[in-house]
Short mmCIF file of C-alpha atoms in Angstrom, two decimals:
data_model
loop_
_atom_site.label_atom_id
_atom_site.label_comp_id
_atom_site.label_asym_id
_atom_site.label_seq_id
_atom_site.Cartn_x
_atom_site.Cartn_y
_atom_site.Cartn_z
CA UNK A 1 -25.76 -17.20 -3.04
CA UNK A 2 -24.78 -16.54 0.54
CA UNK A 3 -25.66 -13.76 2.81
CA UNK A 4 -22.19 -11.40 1.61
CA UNK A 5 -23.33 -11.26 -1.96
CA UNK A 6 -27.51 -10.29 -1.41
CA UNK A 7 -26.96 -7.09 -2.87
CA UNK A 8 -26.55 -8.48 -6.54
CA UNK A 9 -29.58 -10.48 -5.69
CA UNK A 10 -32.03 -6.91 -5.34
CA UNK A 11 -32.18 -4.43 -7.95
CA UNK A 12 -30.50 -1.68 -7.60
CA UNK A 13 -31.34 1.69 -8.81
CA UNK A 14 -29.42 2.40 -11.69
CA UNK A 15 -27.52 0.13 -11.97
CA UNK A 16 -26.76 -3.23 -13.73
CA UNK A 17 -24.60 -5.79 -12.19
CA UNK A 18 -23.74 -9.27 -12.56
CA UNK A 19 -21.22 -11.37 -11.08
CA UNK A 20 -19.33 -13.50 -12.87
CA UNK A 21 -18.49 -16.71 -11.26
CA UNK A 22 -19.96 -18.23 -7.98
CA UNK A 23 -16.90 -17.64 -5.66
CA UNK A 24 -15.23 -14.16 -5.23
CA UNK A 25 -11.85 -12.80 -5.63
CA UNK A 26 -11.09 -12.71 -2.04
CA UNK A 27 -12.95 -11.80 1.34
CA UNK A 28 -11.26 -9.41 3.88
CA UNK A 29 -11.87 -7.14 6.91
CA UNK A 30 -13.45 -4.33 4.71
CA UNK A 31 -15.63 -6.35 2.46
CA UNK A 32 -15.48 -9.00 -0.22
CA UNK A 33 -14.51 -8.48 -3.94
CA UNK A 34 -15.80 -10.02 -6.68
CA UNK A 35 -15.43 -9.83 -10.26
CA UNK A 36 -18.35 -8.99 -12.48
CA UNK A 37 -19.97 -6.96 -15.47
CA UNK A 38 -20.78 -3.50 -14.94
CA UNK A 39 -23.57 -2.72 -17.90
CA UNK A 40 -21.71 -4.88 -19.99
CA UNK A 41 -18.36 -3.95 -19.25
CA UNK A 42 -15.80 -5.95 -17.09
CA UNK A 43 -15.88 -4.59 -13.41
CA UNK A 44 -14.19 -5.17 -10.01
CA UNK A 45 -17.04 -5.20 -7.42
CA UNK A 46 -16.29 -4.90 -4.10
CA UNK A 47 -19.12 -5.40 -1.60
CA UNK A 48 -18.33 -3.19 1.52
CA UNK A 49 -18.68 -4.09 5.30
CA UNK A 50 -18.23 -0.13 6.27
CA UNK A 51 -21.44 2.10 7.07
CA UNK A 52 -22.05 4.70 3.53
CA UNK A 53 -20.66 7.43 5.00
CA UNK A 54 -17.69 6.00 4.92
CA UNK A 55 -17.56 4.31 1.88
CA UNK A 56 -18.85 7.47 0.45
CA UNK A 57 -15.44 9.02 1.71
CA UNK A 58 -12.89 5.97 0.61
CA UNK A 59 -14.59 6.98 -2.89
CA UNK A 60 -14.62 10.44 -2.57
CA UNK A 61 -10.76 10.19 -1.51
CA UNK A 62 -10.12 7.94 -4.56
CA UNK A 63 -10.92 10.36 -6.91
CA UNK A 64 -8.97 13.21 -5.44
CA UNK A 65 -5.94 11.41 -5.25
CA UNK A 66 -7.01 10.02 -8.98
CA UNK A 67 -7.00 13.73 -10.37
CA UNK A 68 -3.52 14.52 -10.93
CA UNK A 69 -2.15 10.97 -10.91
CA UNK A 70 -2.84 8.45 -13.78
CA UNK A 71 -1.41 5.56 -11.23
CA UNK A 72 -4.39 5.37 -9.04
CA UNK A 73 -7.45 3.03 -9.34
CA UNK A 74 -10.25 4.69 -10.59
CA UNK A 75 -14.06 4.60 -9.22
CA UNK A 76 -16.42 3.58 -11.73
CA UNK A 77 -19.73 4.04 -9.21
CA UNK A 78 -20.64 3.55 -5.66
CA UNK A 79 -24.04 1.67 -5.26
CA UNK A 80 -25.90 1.61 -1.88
CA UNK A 81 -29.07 -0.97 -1.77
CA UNK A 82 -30.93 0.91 0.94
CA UNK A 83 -32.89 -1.98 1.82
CA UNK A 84 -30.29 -3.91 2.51
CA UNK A 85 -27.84 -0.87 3.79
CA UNK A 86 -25.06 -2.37 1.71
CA UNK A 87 -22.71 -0.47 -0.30
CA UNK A 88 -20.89 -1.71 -3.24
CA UNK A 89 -17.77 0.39 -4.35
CA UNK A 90 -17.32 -0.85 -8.52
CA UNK A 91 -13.66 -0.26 -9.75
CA UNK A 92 -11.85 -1.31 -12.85
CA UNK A 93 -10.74 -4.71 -13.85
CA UNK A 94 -6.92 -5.29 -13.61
CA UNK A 95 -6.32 -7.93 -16.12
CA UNK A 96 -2.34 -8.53 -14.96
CA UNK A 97 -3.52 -9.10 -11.04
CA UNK A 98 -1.06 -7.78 -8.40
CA UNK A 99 2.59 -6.98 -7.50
CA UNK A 100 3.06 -9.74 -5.23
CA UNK A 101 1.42 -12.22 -7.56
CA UNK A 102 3.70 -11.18 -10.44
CA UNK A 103 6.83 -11.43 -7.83
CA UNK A 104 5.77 -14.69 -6.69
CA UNK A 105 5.41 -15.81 -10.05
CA UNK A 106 8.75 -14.47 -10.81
CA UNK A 107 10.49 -16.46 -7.94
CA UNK A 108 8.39 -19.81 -8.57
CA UNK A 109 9.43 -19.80 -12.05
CA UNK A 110 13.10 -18.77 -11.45
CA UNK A 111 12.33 -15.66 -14.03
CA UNK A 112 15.37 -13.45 -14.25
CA UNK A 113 14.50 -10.27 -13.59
CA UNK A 114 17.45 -7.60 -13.75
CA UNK A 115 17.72 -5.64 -10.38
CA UNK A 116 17.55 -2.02 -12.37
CA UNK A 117 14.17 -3.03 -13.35
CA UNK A 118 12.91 -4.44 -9.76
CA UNK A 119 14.83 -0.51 -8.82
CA UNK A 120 12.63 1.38 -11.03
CA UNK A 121 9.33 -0.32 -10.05
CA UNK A 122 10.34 0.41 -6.32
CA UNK A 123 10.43 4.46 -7.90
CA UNK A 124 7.31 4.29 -9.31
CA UNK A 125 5.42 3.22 -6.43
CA UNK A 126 7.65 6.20 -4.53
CA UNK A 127 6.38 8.53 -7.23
CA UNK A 128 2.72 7.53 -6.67
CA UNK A 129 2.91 7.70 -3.11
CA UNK A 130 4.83 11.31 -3.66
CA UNK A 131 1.84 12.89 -5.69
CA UNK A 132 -0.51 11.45 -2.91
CA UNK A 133 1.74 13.34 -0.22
CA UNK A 134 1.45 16.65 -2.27
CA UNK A 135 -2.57 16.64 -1.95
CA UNK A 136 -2.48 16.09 1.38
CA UNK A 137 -3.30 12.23 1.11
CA UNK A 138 -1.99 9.12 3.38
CA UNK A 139 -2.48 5.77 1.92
CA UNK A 140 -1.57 3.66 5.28
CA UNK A 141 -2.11 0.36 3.61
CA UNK A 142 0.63 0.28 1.32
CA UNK A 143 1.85 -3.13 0.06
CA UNK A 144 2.23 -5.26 -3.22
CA UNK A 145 -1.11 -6.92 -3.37
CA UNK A 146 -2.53 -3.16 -3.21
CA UNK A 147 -0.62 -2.33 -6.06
CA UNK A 148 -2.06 -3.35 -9.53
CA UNK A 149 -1.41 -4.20 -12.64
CA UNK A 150 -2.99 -3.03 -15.82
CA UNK A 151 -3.15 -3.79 -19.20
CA UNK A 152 -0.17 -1.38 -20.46
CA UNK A 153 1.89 -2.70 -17.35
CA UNK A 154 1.52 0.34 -15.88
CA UNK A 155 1.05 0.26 -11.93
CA UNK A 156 -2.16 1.31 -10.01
CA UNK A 157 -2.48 1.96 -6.42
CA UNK A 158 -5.71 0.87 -5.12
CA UNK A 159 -7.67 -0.10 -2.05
CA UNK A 160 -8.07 3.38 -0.05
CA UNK A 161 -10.14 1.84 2.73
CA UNK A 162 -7.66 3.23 5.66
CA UNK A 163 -6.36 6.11 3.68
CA UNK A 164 -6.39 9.93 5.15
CA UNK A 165 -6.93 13.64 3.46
CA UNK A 166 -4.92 14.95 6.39
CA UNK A 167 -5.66 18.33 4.85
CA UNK A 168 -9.39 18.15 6.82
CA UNK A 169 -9.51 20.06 9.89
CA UNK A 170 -10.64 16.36 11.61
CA UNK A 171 -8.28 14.43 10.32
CA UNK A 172 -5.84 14.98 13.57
CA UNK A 173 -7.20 12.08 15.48
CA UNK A 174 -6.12 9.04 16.94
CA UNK A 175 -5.49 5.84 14.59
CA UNK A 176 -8.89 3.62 15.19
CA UNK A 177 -9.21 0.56 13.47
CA UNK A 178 -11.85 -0.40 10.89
CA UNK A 179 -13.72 -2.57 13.58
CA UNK A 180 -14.08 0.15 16.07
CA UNK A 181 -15.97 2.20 13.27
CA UNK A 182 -18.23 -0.11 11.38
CA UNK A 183 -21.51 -0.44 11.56
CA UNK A 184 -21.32 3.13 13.77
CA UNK A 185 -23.31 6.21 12.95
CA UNK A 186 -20.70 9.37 12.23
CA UNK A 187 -21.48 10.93 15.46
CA UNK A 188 -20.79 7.88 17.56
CA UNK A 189 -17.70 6.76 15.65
CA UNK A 190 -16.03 10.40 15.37
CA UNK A 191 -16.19 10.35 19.13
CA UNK A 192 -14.88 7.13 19.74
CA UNK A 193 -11.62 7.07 22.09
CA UNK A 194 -10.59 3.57 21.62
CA UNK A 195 -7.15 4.04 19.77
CA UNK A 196 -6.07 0.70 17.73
CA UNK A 197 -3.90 0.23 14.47
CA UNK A 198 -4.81 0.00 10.73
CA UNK A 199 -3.27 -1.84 7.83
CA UNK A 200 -1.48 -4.71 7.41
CA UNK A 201 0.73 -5.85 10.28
CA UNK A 202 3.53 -6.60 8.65
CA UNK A 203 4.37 -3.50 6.85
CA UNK A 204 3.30 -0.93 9.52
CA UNK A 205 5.53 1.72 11.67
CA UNK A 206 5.88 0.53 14.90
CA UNK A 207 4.64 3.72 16.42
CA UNK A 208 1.18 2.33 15.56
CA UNK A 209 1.39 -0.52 17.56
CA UNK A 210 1.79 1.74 20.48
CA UNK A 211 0.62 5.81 19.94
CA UNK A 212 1.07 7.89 22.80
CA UNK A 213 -0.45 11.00 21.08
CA UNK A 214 -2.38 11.98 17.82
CA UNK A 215 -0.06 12.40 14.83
CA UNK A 216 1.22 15.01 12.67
CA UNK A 217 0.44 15.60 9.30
CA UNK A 218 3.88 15.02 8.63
CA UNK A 219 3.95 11.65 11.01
CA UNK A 220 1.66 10.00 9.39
CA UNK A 221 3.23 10.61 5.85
CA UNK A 222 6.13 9.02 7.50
CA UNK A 223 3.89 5.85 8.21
CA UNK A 224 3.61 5.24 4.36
CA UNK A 225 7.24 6.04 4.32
CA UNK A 226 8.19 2.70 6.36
CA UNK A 227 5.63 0.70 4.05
CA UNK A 228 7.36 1.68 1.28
CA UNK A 229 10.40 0.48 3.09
CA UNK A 230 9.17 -2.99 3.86
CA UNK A 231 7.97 -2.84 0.11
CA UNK A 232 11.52 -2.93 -1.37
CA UNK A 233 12.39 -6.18 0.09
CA UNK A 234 9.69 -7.24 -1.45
CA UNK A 235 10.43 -6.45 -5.00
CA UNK A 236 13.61 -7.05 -4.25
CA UNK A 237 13.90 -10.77 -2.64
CA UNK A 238 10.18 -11.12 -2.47
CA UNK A 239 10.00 -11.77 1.58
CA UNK A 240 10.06 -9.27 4.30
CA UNK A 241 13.26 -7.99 6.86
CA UNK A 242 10.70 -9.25 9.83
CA UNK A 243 6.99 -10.24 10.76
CA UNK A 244 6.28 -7.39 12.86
CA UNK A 245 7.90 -3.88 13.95
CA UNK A 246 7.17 -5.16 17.53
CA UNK A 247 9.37 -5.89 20.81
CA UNK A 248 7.71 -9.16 20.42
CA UNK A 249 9.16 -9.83 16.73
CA UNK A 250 13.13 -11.26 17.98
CA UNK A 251 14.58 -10.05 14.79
CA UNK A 252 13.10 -6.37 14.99
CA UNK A 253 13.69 -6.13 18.44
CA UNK A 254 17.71 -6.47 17.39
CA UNK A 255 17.08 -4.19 14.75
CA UNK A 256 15.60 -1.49 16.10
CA UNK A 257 17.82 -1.77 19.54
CA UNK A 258 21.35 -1.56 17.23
CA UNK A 259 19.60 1.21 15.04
CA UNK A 260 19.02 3.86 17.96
CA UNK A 261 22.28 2.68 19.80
CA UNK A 262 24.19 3.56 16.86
CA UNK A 263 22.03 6.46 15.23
CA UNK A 264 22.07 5.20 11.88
CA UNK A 265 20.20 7.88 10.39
CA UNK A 266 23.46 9.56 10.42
CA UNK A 267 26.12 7.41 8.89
CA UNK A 268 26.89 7.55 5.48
CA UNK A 269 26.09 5.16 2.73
CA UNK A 270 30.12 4.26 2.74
CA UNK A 271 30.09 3.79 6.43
CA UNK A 272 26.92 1.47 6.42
CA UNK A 273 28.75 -0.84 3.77
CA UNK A 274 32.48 -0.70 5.31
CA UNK A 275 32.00 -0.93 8.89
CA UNK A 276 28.12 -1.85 10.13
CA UNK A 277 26.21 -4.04 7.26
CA UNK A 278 28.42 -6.96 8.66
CA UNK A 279 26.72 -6.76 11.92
CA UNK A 280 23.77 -9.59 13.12
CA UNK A 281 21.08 -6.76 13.83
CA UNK A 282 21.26 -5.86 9.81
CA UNK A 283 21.37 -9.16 8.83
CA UNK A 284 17.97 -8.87 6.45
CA UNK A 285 19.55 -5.70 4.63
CA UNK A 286 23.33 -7.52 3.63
CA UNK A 287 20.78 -9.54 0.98
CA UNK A 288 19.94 -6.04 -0.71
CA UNK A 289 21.76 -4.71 -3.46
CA UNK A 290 24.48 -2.41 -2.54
CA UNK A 291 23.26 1.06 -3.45
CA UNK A 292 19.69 1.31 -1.62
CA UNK A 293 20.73 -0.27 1.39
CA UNK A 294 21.64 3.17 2.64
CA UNK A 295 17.96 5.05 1.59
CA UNK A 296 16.33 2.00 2.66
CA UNK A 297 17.96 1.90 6.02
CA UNK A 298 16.80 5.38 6.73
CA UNK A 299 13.12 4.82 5.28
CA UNK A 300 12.86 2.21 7.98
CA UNK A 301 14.27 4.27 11.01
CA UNK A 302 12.02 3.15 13.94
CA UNK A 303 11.86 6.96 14.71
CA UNK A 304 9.32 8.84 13.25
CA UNK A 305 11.14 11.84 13.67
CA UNK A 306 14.39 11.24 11.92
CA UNK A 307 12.79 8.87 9.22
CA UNK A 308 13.14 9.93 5.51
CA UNK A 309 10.48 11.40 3.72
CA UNK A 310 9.53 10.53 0.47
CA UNK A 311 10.73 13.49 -0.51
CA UNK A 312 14.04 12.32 0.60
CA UNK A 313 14.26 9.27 -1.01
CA UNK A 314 13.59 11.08 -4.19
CA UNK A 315 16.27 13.28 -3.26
CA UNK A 316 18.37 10.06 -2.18
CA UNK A 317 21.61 9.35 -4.45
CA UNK A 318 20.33 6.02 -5.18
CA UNK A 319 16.88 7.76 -7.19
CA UNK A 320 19.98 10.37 -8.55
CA UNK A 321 21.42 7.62 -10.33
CA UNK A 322 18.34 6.11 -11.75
CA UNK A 323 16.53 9.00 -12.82
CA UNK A 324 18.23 8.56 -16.11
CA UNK A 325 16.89 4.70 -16.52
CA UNK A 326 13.76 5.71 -14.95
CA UNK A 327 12.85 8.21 -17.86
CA UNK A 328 14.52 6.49 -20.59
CA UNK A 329 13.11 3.12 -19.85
CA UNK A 330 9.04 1.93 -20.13
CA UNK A 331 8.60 -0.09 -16.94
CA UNK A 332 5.10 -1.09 -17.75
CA UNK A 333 6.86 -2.97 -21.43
CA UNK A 334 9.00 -4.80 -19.36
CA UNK A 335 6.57 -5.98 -17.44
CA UNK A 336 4.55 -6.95 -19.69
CA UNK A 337 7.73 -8.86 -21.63
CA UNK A 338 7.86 -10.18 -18.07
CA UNK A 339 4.39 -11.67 -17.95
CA UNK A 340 3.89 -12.82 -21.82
CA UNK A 341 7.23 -15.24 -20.40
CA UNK A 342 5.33 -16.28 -16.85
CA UNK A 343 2.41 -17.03 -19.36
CA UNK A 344 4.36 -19.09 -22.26
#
């Protein structure tokens, strides 16, 4: 085995691992993941690049925001191999994979999929993310590969390796960036002033590109707010409005210009659909369905500020209309009707 997965390779006290498989699951900035047996039983592990402190905390977090909320990944144990100082974080096995694997899938195979369903996934995920906001709790990675799939269908959040208790005295700091942090001891990294951005590119605020002064409570809520934003297109026409909320992205850069020219945060859902959808800056959104153009719109207002809340989508006329589907109807059968057809 290579350097990454050593820590199988020494015993480690208490515990009883074994990977399964020679190559893992996938290999990213926080660590690698692999998938293996946990005493017997069928495990995620995921072999962390971060120092234990902080590992220690992504854990910690998990399990808060796991308390009150059935929808987020659990933590089976975290194992640290002092020897080698590495930390393995062990998680459940998701037998169904990921959201954007079961979209892709969907698309590949030309699966129809009716739009009400694709609707009430989107409000699941926005009811997830809304428990998370009540304790206090900012995910900052939020995306479809971080959202998986279990064995009822039902959808778990996972992967809290950037997320926030914003409740913590500390926790009003500058964004930093996993590399400026790793391999730091606490004193050294809670003092560092280099400010860089978290998460994945493509579905992050544009204010963390460029910060010009540590964020609210409240502002950084609003960062999973334009996630969830980005999100939607993806459950809805599996791709993405643009690459990047950057000047340097064409097609934002339109966007974002035509949004704050026009304050858009303040039109109506009639007025959007009548008089501006028609208009080259909101190109990506005339492929949406008709009804959340307007709450989607406002959850991607390149002002902090003035952007919707979660609590205001959920208060949105489009999540009015569904709530009666969205209690009636069990999203996790569908999908699973959904993924016995991707499988036949």
């Amino acid at each position: 085995m290579d350097q990454d997965t050593d820590i199988f390779e020494k015993p480690v006290k208490g515990s009883s691992l074994k990977l399964l498989g020679d190559e893992p699951i996938s290999t990213g900035l926080e660590g690698t993941i692999y998938k293996a047996k946990y005493h017997g039983v069928l495990v995620v592990a995921k072999n962390m690049t971060k120092p234990f402190y902080l590992c220690k905390q992504e854990a910690s977090l998990i399990k808060k925001a796991g308390k009150n909320n059935e929808n987020v990944c659990k933590v089976i144990d975290l194992l640290y191999e002092e020897d080698s100082s590495s930390t393995t974080l062990i998680i459940p096995f998701y037998p169904n994979g990921d959201l954007l694997s079961f979209l892709v899938r969907i698309r590949k195979q030309k699966l129809t999929v009716l739009q009400v369903l694709r609707d009430l996934i989107f409000m699941k995920v926005v009811n997830i993310v809304n428990l998370l906001h009540a304790q206090d709790i900012v995910h900052m990675d939020i995306k479809p590969e971080n959202i998986l799939i279990d064995s009822n269908g039902q959808l778990i959040l996972c992967d809290f390796g950037f997320a926030r208790d914003i409740s913590l005295e500390n926790s009003n700091h500058p964004i930093v960036h996993l590399e400026t942090i790793v391999g730091q001891e606490p004193e050294k990294a809670k003092n560092e002033q280099k400010t860089l951005v978290v998460g994945t590119k493509s579905f992050m605020a544009p204010e963390i590109f460029s910060p010009k002064k540590k964020p609210s409570s409240q502002a950084m809520k609003k960062y999973d707010v334009w996630s969830l934003g980005i999100l939607y297109f993806v459950i809805a026409l599996t791709c993405q409005p643009w690459n990047s909320a950057t000047p340097q992205d064409p097609i934002y850069e339109d966007y974002s210009l035509f949004y704050t020219d026009n304050r858009l945060h303040t039109i109506k859902s009639s007025d959007l659909n009548n008089n501006y959808i028609r208009k080259a800056a909101l190109k990506p959104f005339r492929q949406l369905p008709y009804n959340p153009r307007d709450c989607i719109l406002k959850c991607l207002n390149p002002d902090n500020a003035t952007r919707y809340s979660v609590k205001d989508i959920c208060q949105s006329s489009w999540f009015g209309d569904l709530a009666f589907e969205y209690k009636s109807s069990n999203i996790g059968s569908e999908i699973l009707k959904i993924i016995k057809a991707l499988n036949n």
